[in-house]
Amino acid sequence: MEETILDAFQQNGLSRRAFLKFCAATASLLALPPAAAAAMAEKLASTPRPTVIYLSYQECTGCLESMTRSFSPTIEHLMFNNISLAFNDTLQAAAGEAAEAARKEAMRKAWGKYILIVDGAVPLGAGGAYCVAAGQSAVDDLRHAARGAAAIIAVGTCAAFGGVPYAAPNPTGAVPVSEVIRDRPIINVSGCPPIPEVMTGVVVYYLSFGMPALDRQGRPLAFYGNTIHDRCYRRPFYDEGRFAHTFDDEGARNGWCLYELGCKGPVTYNACATLKWNQGTSFPIQSGHGCLGCSEPDFWDKGGFYRPLPAATGHWARGEVLGGAALGGAVVGAGMAMLARSHQKANAAKTAKEVGSQPQKEDSHEH
Amino acid sequence: MKALDAIPIRPAPSPAANAPALLQEIAAALDALLLSGRRHCIDLGSLPLSPADRDLLRETLGTGEVRMELEALGNSRIEETGVPGVWWVRHSSEDGILLTESLEVCHVPEIVPAGTTDIAIGLQRLRQALALRESGGD
Ligand code: SF4
Ligand code: SF4
């Protein structure tokens, strides 16, 4: 009989209680009703231990850094040591040909059943020559690996939406995973990097209940169902129209809303405001800096991190939101951003022509 | 440099808003437990609870007779409240971070009784120890 996840727990000297606790913690993390913890326990106790293949392409390894330095080491540890058998070329000891052989073997054994985690964008420019490992381009490698995958989890904004490599002028013709693979279920776990608990939570959810409900960007609603702004503790100040206008004014010191300083919280779907970062300590807005919108497509090219959003997203017209002093600053900032943007657009158009395969991404969630 | 706490962060003032509804839910769950033996669980982490909400819950439910500590993947505290059948369960990770907090309405939380496989594994270990003694080893 195939080894189940519960077996893997028990072989590591963990009791049924530890297993139940793991399920309770994960169900709570996923915001599932508590009864789901029992269903999850039942399912995971009989589910064969899955193979997870983790492939990295055009990326900075920030996503993997995030995942391995996460707030509950227990859960992440279990995830990768007990629950799944992972291939990851950064974490594993083997290198070179031995690594390639290990990966081929893992894929062959679980062909058709493994979960493929992809981190990084895929460059199509110059025939894929911008990202080559062991003589194979990222795009060919991904196509091959996807054929044997039950599902693909695109981890990080680069894999999900193109991210930084995709930013104008996109010199390598980078595209997200979904532009290369169209015949496999893909779950986008965006963020630059994603919250570690979100990455592991998605894997556990998939194993227990199959595909999660996704938003129109392919992201699991459990984590990306609300904007940062929906759950921001500074929201009462936004509603009262109290804003910080510089990073050291009275408003900043009083912890008022960071909208005027370019906060992208109103158009950014992610769980930072509730799950937070670094052992649940804080998140950017709590540290006095606006949200960069890192979990949204094209966050890099949205005209400047410190430029206020182009329209008020609340119930007033933009004019009422802006104080006089802010207006001056915003106009200068916007002017600069527009210059930068038109420059980028020209470059982007040029690259698009050169590369030919550059997809036009729709703008997301802007209301 | 100014102390960090000189930088004020002002959460909106929040009265007890959700605790009364939770207490009603607990009462209904106790009814169901008596009638049909059905257990119920409320995940406190998934609800916005203000300090005032927590105080109200603590005060109304009170402290009961049983308090258990579980050491599995870090510490867990399982305490019966002053209302028998209502358990306050807190699971923490190995480094002491709270993972989940819930109120369970049941005779005994499911995590408490020893599992069959665990018993079998323990029995095996015990038998090995006994065999070792009999064969004169130590
Ligand atoms: S604009 Fe940003 S800082 Fe202000 S309430 Fe929304 S998310 Fe919070
Ligand atoms: S607060 Fe915004 S920019 Fe920061 S990590 Fe969360 S989504 Fe990304």
mmCIF file of N, CA, C and O in Angstrom, chain A residues 9-10 14-22 24-28 31-32 34 38 71-75 78 233-234 236-237 242 252-256 279 286, chain B residues 2 6-12 41-43 45-46 70 72-76 91-95 97-100 110-118 121:
data_model
loop_
_atom_site.group_PDB
_atom_site.id
_atom_site.type_symbol
_atom_site.label_atom_id
_atom_site.label_comp_id
_atom_site.label_asym_id
_atom_site.label_seq_id
_atom_site.Cartn_x
_atom_site.Cartn_y
_atom_site.Cartn_z
ATOM 1 N N PHE A 9 3.551 11.053 9.184
ATOM 2 C CA PHE A 9 3.575 11.696 10.504
ATOM 3 C C PHE A 9 4.054 10.708 11.556
ATOM 4 O O PHE A 9 4.915 10.996 12.364
ATOM 5 N N GLN A 10 3.435 9.521 11.516
ATOM 6 C CA GLN A 10 3.717 8.553 12.568
ATOM 7 C C GLN A 10 5.156 8.044 12.492
ATOM 8 O O GLN A 10 5.785 7.814 13.519
ATOM 9 N N LEU A 14 5.311 11.329 15.371
ATOM 10 C CA LEU A 14 4.246 12.262 15.741
ATOM 11 C C LEU A 14 2.962 11.493 15.988
ATOM 12 O O LEU A 14 2.631 10.556 15.274
ATOM 13 N N SER A 15 2.231 11.887 17.001
ATOM 14 C CA SER A 15 1.031 11.163 17.391
ATOM 15 C C SER A 15 -0.176 11.616 16.582
ATOM 16 O O SER A 15 -0.118 12.589 15.840
ATOM 17 N N ARG A 16 -1.270 10.905 16.778
ATOM 18 C CA ARG A 16 -2.528 11.303 16.179
ATOM 19 C C ARG A 16 -2.924 12.692 16.682
ATOM 20 O O ARG A 16 -3.493 13.489 15.966
ATOM 21 N N ARG A 17 -2.593 12.986 17.932
ATOM 22 C CA ARG A 17 -2.929 14.307 18.476
ATOM 23 C C ARG A 17 -2.205 15.409 17.709
ATOM 24 O O ARG A 17 -2.791 16.428 17.379
ATOM 25 N N ALA A 18 -0.915 15.151 17.416
ATOM 26 C CA ALA A 18 -0.151 16.141 16.653
ATOM 27 C C ALA A 18 -0.794 16.350 15.284
ATOM 28 O O ALA A 18 -0.905 17.468 14.792
ATOM 29 N N PHE A 19 -1.249 15.239 14.714
ATOM 30 C CA PHE A 19 -1.883 15.294 13.402
ATOM 31 C C PHE A 19 -3.187 16.102 13.463
ATOM 32 O O PHE A 19 -3.446 16.971 12.615
ATOM 33 N N LEU A 20 -3.995 15.838 14.493
ATOM 34 C CA LEU A 20 -5.256 16.584 14.645
ATOM 35 C C LEU A 20 -4.977 18.065 14.860
ATOM 36 O O LEU A 20 -5.679 18.933 14.344
ATOM 37 N N LYS A 21 -3.937 18.337 15.616
ATOM 38 C CA LYS A 21 -3.587 19.726 15.877
ATOM 39 C C LYS A 21 -3.152 20.425 14.585
ATOM 40 O O LYS A 21 -3.534 21.566 14.322
ATOM 41 N N PHE A 22 -2.366 19.705 13.807
ATOM 42 C CA PHE A 22 -1.940 20.233 12.504
ATOM 43 C C PHE A 22 -3.159 20.579 11.642
ATOM 44 O O PHE A 22 -3.240 21.645 11.042
ATOM 45 N N ALA A 24 -6.250 21.192 12.660
ATOM 46 C CA ALA A 24 -7.006 22.308 13.243
ATOM 47 C C ALA A 24 -6.327 23.623 12.895
ATOM 48 O O ALA A 24 -6.980 24.593 12.489
ATOM 49 N N ALA A 25 -4.990 23.665 13.015
ATOM 50 C CA ALA A 25 -4.262 24.900 12.735
ATOM 51 C C ALA A 25 -4.400 25.274 11.265
ATOM 52 O O ALA A 25 -4.593 26.445 10.924
ATOM 53 N N THR A 26 -4.344 24.268 10.388
ATOM 54 C CA THR A 26 -4.411 24.563 8.964
ATOM 55 C C THR A 26 -5.814 25.007 8.563
ATOM 56 O O THR A 26 -5.975 25.946 7.788
ATOM 57 N N ALA A 27 -6.829 24.350 9.097
ATOM 58 C CA ALA A 27 -8.205 24.733 8.767
ATOM 59 C C ALA A 27 -8.451 26.175 9.208
ATOM 60 O O ALA A 27 -9.065 26.969 8.491
ATOM 61 N N SER A 28 -7.939 26.513 10.365
ATOM 62 C CA SER A 28 -8.123 27.858 10.878
ATOM 63 C C SER A 28 -7.381 28.873 9.998
ATOM 64 O O SER A 28 -7.889 29.942 9.676
ATOM 65 N N ALA A 31 -9.217 29.705 7.037
ATOM 66 C CA ALA A 31 -10.513 30.274 7.344
ATOM 67 C C ALA A 31 -11.646 29.319 6.976
ATOM 68 O O ALA A 31 -12.714 29.729 6.533
ATOM 69 N N LEU A 32 -11.400 28.017 7.140
ATOM 70 C CA LEU A 32 -12.449 27.029 6.887
ATOM 71 C C LEU A 32 -13.269 26.861 8.159
ATOM 72 O O LEU A 32 -12.761 27.094 9.255
ATOM 73 N N PRO A 34 -14.613 25.114 11.395
ATOM 74 C CA PRO A 34 -13.885 24.134 12.204
ATOM 75 C C PRO A 34 -14.216 22.690 11.849
ATOM 76 O O PRO A 34 -13.361 21.816 11.960
ATOM 77 N N ALA A 38 -11.915 18.264 10.780
ATOM 78 C CA ALA A 38 -12.149 16.828 10.906
ATOM 79 C C ALA A 38 -12.149 16.165 9.528
ATOM 80 O O ALA A 38 -11.537 15.109 9.333
ATOM 81 N N PHE A 71 6.372 31.757 9.601
ATOM 82 C CA PHE A 71 6.053 32.035 10.985
ATOM 83 C C PHE A 71 5.787 30.809 11.823
ATOM 84 O O PHE A 71 6.095 30.792 13.006
ATOM 85 N N SER A 72 5.296 29.769 11.245
ATOM 86 C CA SER A 72 5.135 28.579 12.073
ATOM 87 C C SER A 72 6.000 27.478 11.496
ATOM 88 O O SER A 72 5.548 26.717 10.669
ATOM 89 N N PRO A 73 7.259 27.437 11.885
ATOM 90 C CA PRO A 73 8.168 26.464 11.292
ATOM 91 C C PRO A 73 7.595 25.060 11.334
ATOM 92 O O PRO A 73 7.814 24.270 10.427
ATOM 93 N N THR A 74 6.833 24.779 12.371
ATOM 94 C CA THR A 74 6.268 23.450 12.487
ATOM 95 C C THR A 74 5.478 23.078 11.234
ATOM 96 O O THR A 74 5.716 22.049 10.628
ATOM 97 N N ILE A 75 4.552 23.940 10.884
ATOM 98 C CA ILE A 75 3.672 23.607 9.777
ATOM 99 C C ILE A 75 4.445 23.516 8.468
ATOM 100 O O ILE A 75 4.294 22.556 7.710
ATOM 101 N N LEU A 78 6.538 20.360 8.428
ATOM 102 C CA LEU A 78 5.723 19.174 8.190
ATOM 103 C C LEU A 78 5.378 19.069 6.730
ATOM 104 O O LEU A 78 5.465 18.028 6.114
ATOM 105 N N TYR A 233 -6.346 48.144 9.328
ATOM 106 C CA TYR A 233 -6.745 48.757 10.599
ATOM 107 C C TYR A 233 -6.720 50.282 10.503
ATOM 108 O O TYR A 233 -7.235 50.953 11.381
ATOM 109 N N ARG A 234 -6.119 50.864 9.448
ATOM 110 C CA ARG A 234 -6.151 52.323 9.294
ATOM 111 C C ARG A 234 -7.404 52.792 8.556
ATOM 112 O O ARG A 234 -7.575 53.988 8.298
ATOM 113 N N PRO A 236 -10.509 53.235 9.393
ATOM 114 C CA PRO A 236 -11.340 54.294 9.972
ATOM 115 C C PRO A 236 -10.821 55.697 9.625
ATOM 116 O O PRO A 236 -11.623 56.615 9.428
ATOM 117 N N PHE A 237 -9.500 55.861 9.490
ATOM 118 C CA PHE A 237 -8.955 57.176 9.147
ATOM 119 C C PHE A 237 -9.254 57.509 7.694
ATOM 120 O O PHE A 237 -9.529 58.655 7.348
ATOM 121 N N ARG A 242 -8.791 61.291 7.006
ATOM 122 C CA ARG A 242 -7.548 61.751 7.646
ATOM 123 C C ARG A 242 -6.368 60.998 7.042
ATOM 124 O O ARG A 242 -6.263 59.777 7.172
ATOM 125 N N ALA A 252 1.285 61.090 9.630
ATOM 126 C CA ALA A 252 2.112 59.872 9.656
ATOM 127 C C ALA A 252 2.344 59.456 11.099
ATOM 128 O O ALA A 252 2.245 58.279 11.448
ATOM 129 N N ARG A 253 2.642 60.453 11.941
ATOM 130 C CA ARG A 253 2.908 60.115 13.349
ATOM 131 C C ARG A 253 1.665 59.617 14.059
ATOM 132 O O ARG A 253 1.736 58.805 14.977
ATOM 133 N N ASN A 254 0.519 60.078 13.614
ATOM 134 C CA ASN A 254 -0.726 59.637 14.243
ATOM 135 C C ASN A 254 -1.265 58.343 13.662
ATOM 136 O O ASN A 254 -2.327 57.885 14.048
ATOM 137 N N GLY A 255 -0.559 57.797 12.700
ATOM 138 C CA GLY A 255 -0.993 56.526 12.138
ATOM 139 C C GLY A 255 -2.205 56.646 11.227
ATOM 140 O O GLY A 255 -3.003 55.720 11.110
ATOM 141 N N TRP A 256 -2.329 57.799 10.523
ATOM 142 C CA TRP A 256 -3.481 57.954 9.626
ATOM 143 C C TRP A 256 -3.274 57.194 8.325
ATOM 144 O O TRP A 256 -2.205 56.644 8.066
ATOM 145 N N GLN A 279 6.198 36.181 11.645
ATOM 146 C CA GLN A 279 5.597 35.640 12.861
ATOM 147 C C GLN A 279 4.385 36.443 13.279
ATOM 148 O O GLN A 279 4.150 36.683 14.453
ATOM 149 N N GLN A 286 1.303 48.713 8.748
ATOM 150 C CA GLN A 286 1.484 48.845 10.197
ATOM 151 C C GLN A 286 2.859 49.443 10.508
ATOM 152 O O GLN A 286 3.067 50.011 11.575
ATOM 153 N N LYS B 2 13.356 58.224 19.553
ATOM 154 C CA LYS B 2 12.182 58.033 20.397
ATOM 155 C C LYS B 2 11.862 56.549 20.554
ATOM 156 O O LYS B 2 12.157 55.756 19.671
ATOM 157 N N ALA B 6 6.298 55.489 21.171
ATOM 158 C CA ALA B 6 5.922 56.889 21.015
ATOM 159 C C ALA B 6 5.261 57.112 19.656
ATOM 160 O O ALA B 6 4.718 58.174 19.385
ATOM 161 N N ILE B 7 5.339 56.110 18.783
ATOM 162 C CA ILE B 7 4.655 56.225 17.494
ATOM 163 C C ILE B 7 3.276 55.603 17.670
ATOM 164 O O ILE B 7 3.148 54.390 17.805
ATOM 165 N N PRO B 8 2.275 56.434 17.734
ATOM 166 C CA PRO B 8 0.972 55.886 18.101
ATOM 167 C C PRO B 8 0.300 55.159 16.947
ATOM 168 O O PRO B 8 0.360 55.597 15.808
ATOM 169 N N ILE B 9 -0.284 54.065 17.240
ATOM 170 C CA ILE B 9 -1.147 53.379 16.282
ATOM 171 C C ILE B 9 -2.494 53.301 16.965
ATOM 172 O O ILE B 9 -2.597 52.805 18.082
ATOM 173 N N ARG B 10 -3.491 53.862 16.341
ATOM 174 C CA ARG B 10 -4.764 53.978 17.051
ATOM 175 C C ARG B 10 -5.838 53.091 16.442
ATOM 176 O O ARG B 10 -6.443 53.461 15.449
ATOM 177 N N PRO B 11 -6.045 51.943 17.011
ATOM 178 C CA PRO B 11 -7.144 51.124 16.499
ATOM 179 C C PRO B 11 -8.478 51.778 16.846
ATOM 180 O O PRO B 11 -8.572 52.515 17.832
ATOM 181 N N ALA B 12 -9.442 51.554 16.001
ATOM 182 C CA ALA B 12 -10.758 52.132 16.268
ATOM 183 C C ALA B 12 -11.287 51.580 17.594
ATOM 184 O O ALA B 12 -11.096 50.405 17.893
ATOM 185 N N CYS B 41 -17.871 23.340 17.229
ATOM 186 C CA CYS B 41 -16.605 24.037 17.443
ATOM 187 C C CYS B 41 -16.679 25.429 16.837
ATOM 188 O O CYS B 41 -17.203 25.605 15.739
ATOM 189 N N ILE B 42 -16.199 26.404 17.578
ATOM 190 C CA ILE B 42 -16.190 27.791 17.090
ATOM 191 C C ILE B 42 -14.739 28.266 17.017
ATOM 192 O O ILE B 42 -14.038 28.269 18.029
ATOM 193 N N ASP B 43 -14.308 28.631 15.836
ATOM 194 C CA ASP B 43 -12.933 29.116 15.662
ATOM 195 C C ASP B 43 -12.887 30.602 16.025
ATOM 196 O O ASP B 43 -13.423 31.439 15.309
ATOM 197 N N GLY B 45 -10.397 32.552 16.033
ATOM 198 C CA GLY B 45 -9.493 33.330 15.183
ATOM 199 C C GLY B 45 -10.169 33.894 13.952
ATOM 200 O O GLY B 45 -9.687 34.840 13.348
ATOM 201 N N SER B 46 -11.290 33.305 13.564
ATOM 202 C CA SER B 46 -11.918 33.746 12.324
ATOM 203 C C SER B 46 -12.918 34.872 12.565
ATOM 204 O O SER B 46 -13.556 35.333 11.631
ATOM 205 N N LEU B 70 -1.192 19.890 26.587
ATOM 206 C CA LEU B 70 -0.861 18.871 25.602
ATOM 207 C C LEU B 70 0.467 19.266 24.985
ATOM 208 O O LEU B 70 0.648 20.432 24.634
ATOM 209 N N ALA B 72 2.309 18.399 21.870
ATOM 210 C CA ALA B 72 2.399 17.748 20.561
ATOM 211 C C ALA B 72 2.539 18.873 19.552
ATOM 212 O O ALA B 72 1.654 19.727 19.479
ATOM 213 N N LEU B 73 3.649 18.933 18.857
ATOM 214 C CA LEU B 73 3.928 20.050 17.950
ATOM 215 C C LEU B 73 3.834 21.367 18.707
ATOM 216 O O LEU B 73 3.211 22.301 18.241
ATOM 217 N N GLY B 74 4.386 21.421 19.864
ATOM 218 C CA GLY B 74 4.264 22.628 20.680
ATOM 219 C C GLY B 74 3.172 22.440 21.709
ATOM 220 O O GLY B 74 2.517 21.404 21.777
ATOM 221 N N ASN B 75 2.991 23.451 22.512
ATOM 222 C CA ASN B 75 2.067 23.358 23.636
ATOM 223 C C ASN B 75 0.618 23.636 23.207
ATOM 224 O O ASN B 75 0.373 24.429 22.303
ATOM 225 N N SER B 76 -0.309 22.940 23.856
ATOM 226 C CA SER B 76 -1.734 23.265 23.701
ATOM 227 C C SER B 76 -2.336 23.309 25.094
ATOM 228 O O SER B 76 -1.947 22.531 25.967
ATOM 229 N N HIS B 91 -4.108 26.189 20.719
ATOM 230 C CA HIS B 91 -2.966 25.447 20.190
ATOM 231 C C HIS B 91 -1.846 26.419 19.852
ATOM 232 O O HIS B 91 -2.063 27.349 19.084
ATOM 233 N N SER B 92 -0.657 26.166 20.392
ATOM 234 C CA SER B 92 0.491 27.009 20.040
ATOM 235 C C SER B 92 1.535 26.174 19.311
ATOM 236 O O SER B 92 1.577 24.953 19.443
ATOM 237 N N SER B 93 2.395 26.863 18.561
ATOM 238 C CA SER B 93 3.458 26.160 17.842
ATOM 239 C C SER B 93 4.638 25.930 18.778
ATOM 240 O O SER B 93 4.625 26.372 19.923
ATOM 241 N N GLU B 94 5.662 25.256 18.240
ATOM 242 C CA GLU B 94 6.827 24.938 19.081
ATOM 243 C C GLU B 94 7.507 26.186 19.612
ATOM 244 O O GLU B 94 8.107 26.173 20.673
ATOM 245 N N ASP B 95 7.416 27.286 18.860
ATOM 246 C CA ASP B 95 8.037 28.499 19.382
ATOM 247 C C ASP B 95 7.025 29.417 20.076
ATOM 248 O O ASP B 95 7.219 30.631 20.174
ATOM 249 N N ILE B 97 3.987 30.415 19.379
ATOM 250 C CA ILE B 97 3.062 31.307 18.675
ATOM 251 C C ILE B 97 1.681 30.657 18.615
ATOM 252 O O ILE B 97 1.558 29.472 18.280
ATOM 253 N N LEU B 98 0.671 31.418 18.941
ATOM 254 C CA LEU B 98 -0.691 30.888 18.934
ATOM 255 C C LEU B 98 -1.104 30.533 17.507
ATOM 256 O O LEU B 98 -1.053 31.374 16.614
ATOM 257 N N LEU B 99 -1.493 29.264 17.296
ATOM 258 C CA LEU B 99 -1.894 28.836 15.952
ATOM 259 C C LEU B 99 -3.406 28.952 15.784
ATOM 260 O O LEU B 99 -3.887 29.455 14.782
ATOM 261 N N THR B 100 -4.145 28.424 16.747
ATOM 262 C CA THR B 100 -5.590 28.571 16.684
ATOM 263 C C THR B 100 -6.144 28.627 18.103
ATOM 264 O O THR B 100 -5.557 28.103 19.041
ATOM 265 N N GLU B 110 -11.915 16.131 20.943
ATOM 266 C CA GLU B 110 -11.499 14.942 20.198
ATOM 267 C C GLU B 110 -10.003 14.671 20.283
ATOM 268 O O GLU B 110 -9.564 13.543 20.138
ATOM 269 N N ILE B 111 -9.253 15.724 20.526
ATOM 270 C CA ILE B 111 -7.803 15.574 20.528
ATOM 271 C C ILE B 111 -7.304 14.885 21.802
ATOM 272 O O ILE B 111 -6.193 14.388 21.860
ATOM 273 N N VAL B 112 -8.154 14.787 22.826
ATOM 274 C CA VAL B 112 -7.696 14.286 24.129
ATOM 275 C C VAL B 112 -7.533 12.752 24.198
ATOM 276 O O VAL B 112 -6.471 12.281 24.605
ATOM 277 N N PRO B 113 -8.539 11.951 23.838
ATOM 278 C CA PRO B 113 -8.368 10.501 23.993
ATOM 279 C C PRO B 113 -7.194 9.970 23.173
ATOM 280 O O PRO B 113 -6.906 10.497 22.104
ATOM 281 N N ALA B 114 -6.525 8.956 23.670
ATOM 282 C CA ALA B 114 -5.420 8.348 22.930
ATOM 283 C C ALA B 114 -5.961 7.653 21.686
ATOM 284 O O ALA B 114 -6.985 6.977 21.742
ATOM 285 N N GLY B 115 -5.271 7.797 20.558
ATOM 286 C CA GLY B 115 -5.701 7.178 19.307
ATOM 287 C C GLY B 115 -5.305 5.721 19.246
ATOM 288 O O GLY B 115 -4.328 5.315 19.880
ATOM 289 N N THR B 116 -6.064 4.933 18.477
ATOM 290 C CA THR B 116 -5.818 3.488 18.410
ATOM 291 C C THR B 116 -4.409 3.177 17.921
ATOM 292 O O THR B 116 -3.717 2.335 18.500
ATOM 293 N N THR B 117 -3.981 3.854 16.853
ATOM 294 C CA THR B 117 -2.641 3.575 16.321
ATOM 295 C C THR B 117 -1.576 3.938 17.341
ATOM 296 O O THR B 117 -0.595 3.211 17.519
ATOM 297 N N ASP B 118 -1.773 5.083 18.002
ATOM 298 C CA ASP B 118 -0.793 5.492 19.008
ATOM 299 C C ASP B 118 -0.715 4.452 20.121
ATOM 300 O O ASP B 118 0.366 4.127 20.611
ATOM 301 N N ILE B 121 1.240 1.486 18.827
ATOM 302 C CA ILE B 121 2.682 1.770 18.751
ATOM 303 C C ILE B 121 3.290 1.750 20.150
ATOM 304 O O ILE B 121 4.360 1.179 20.380
#
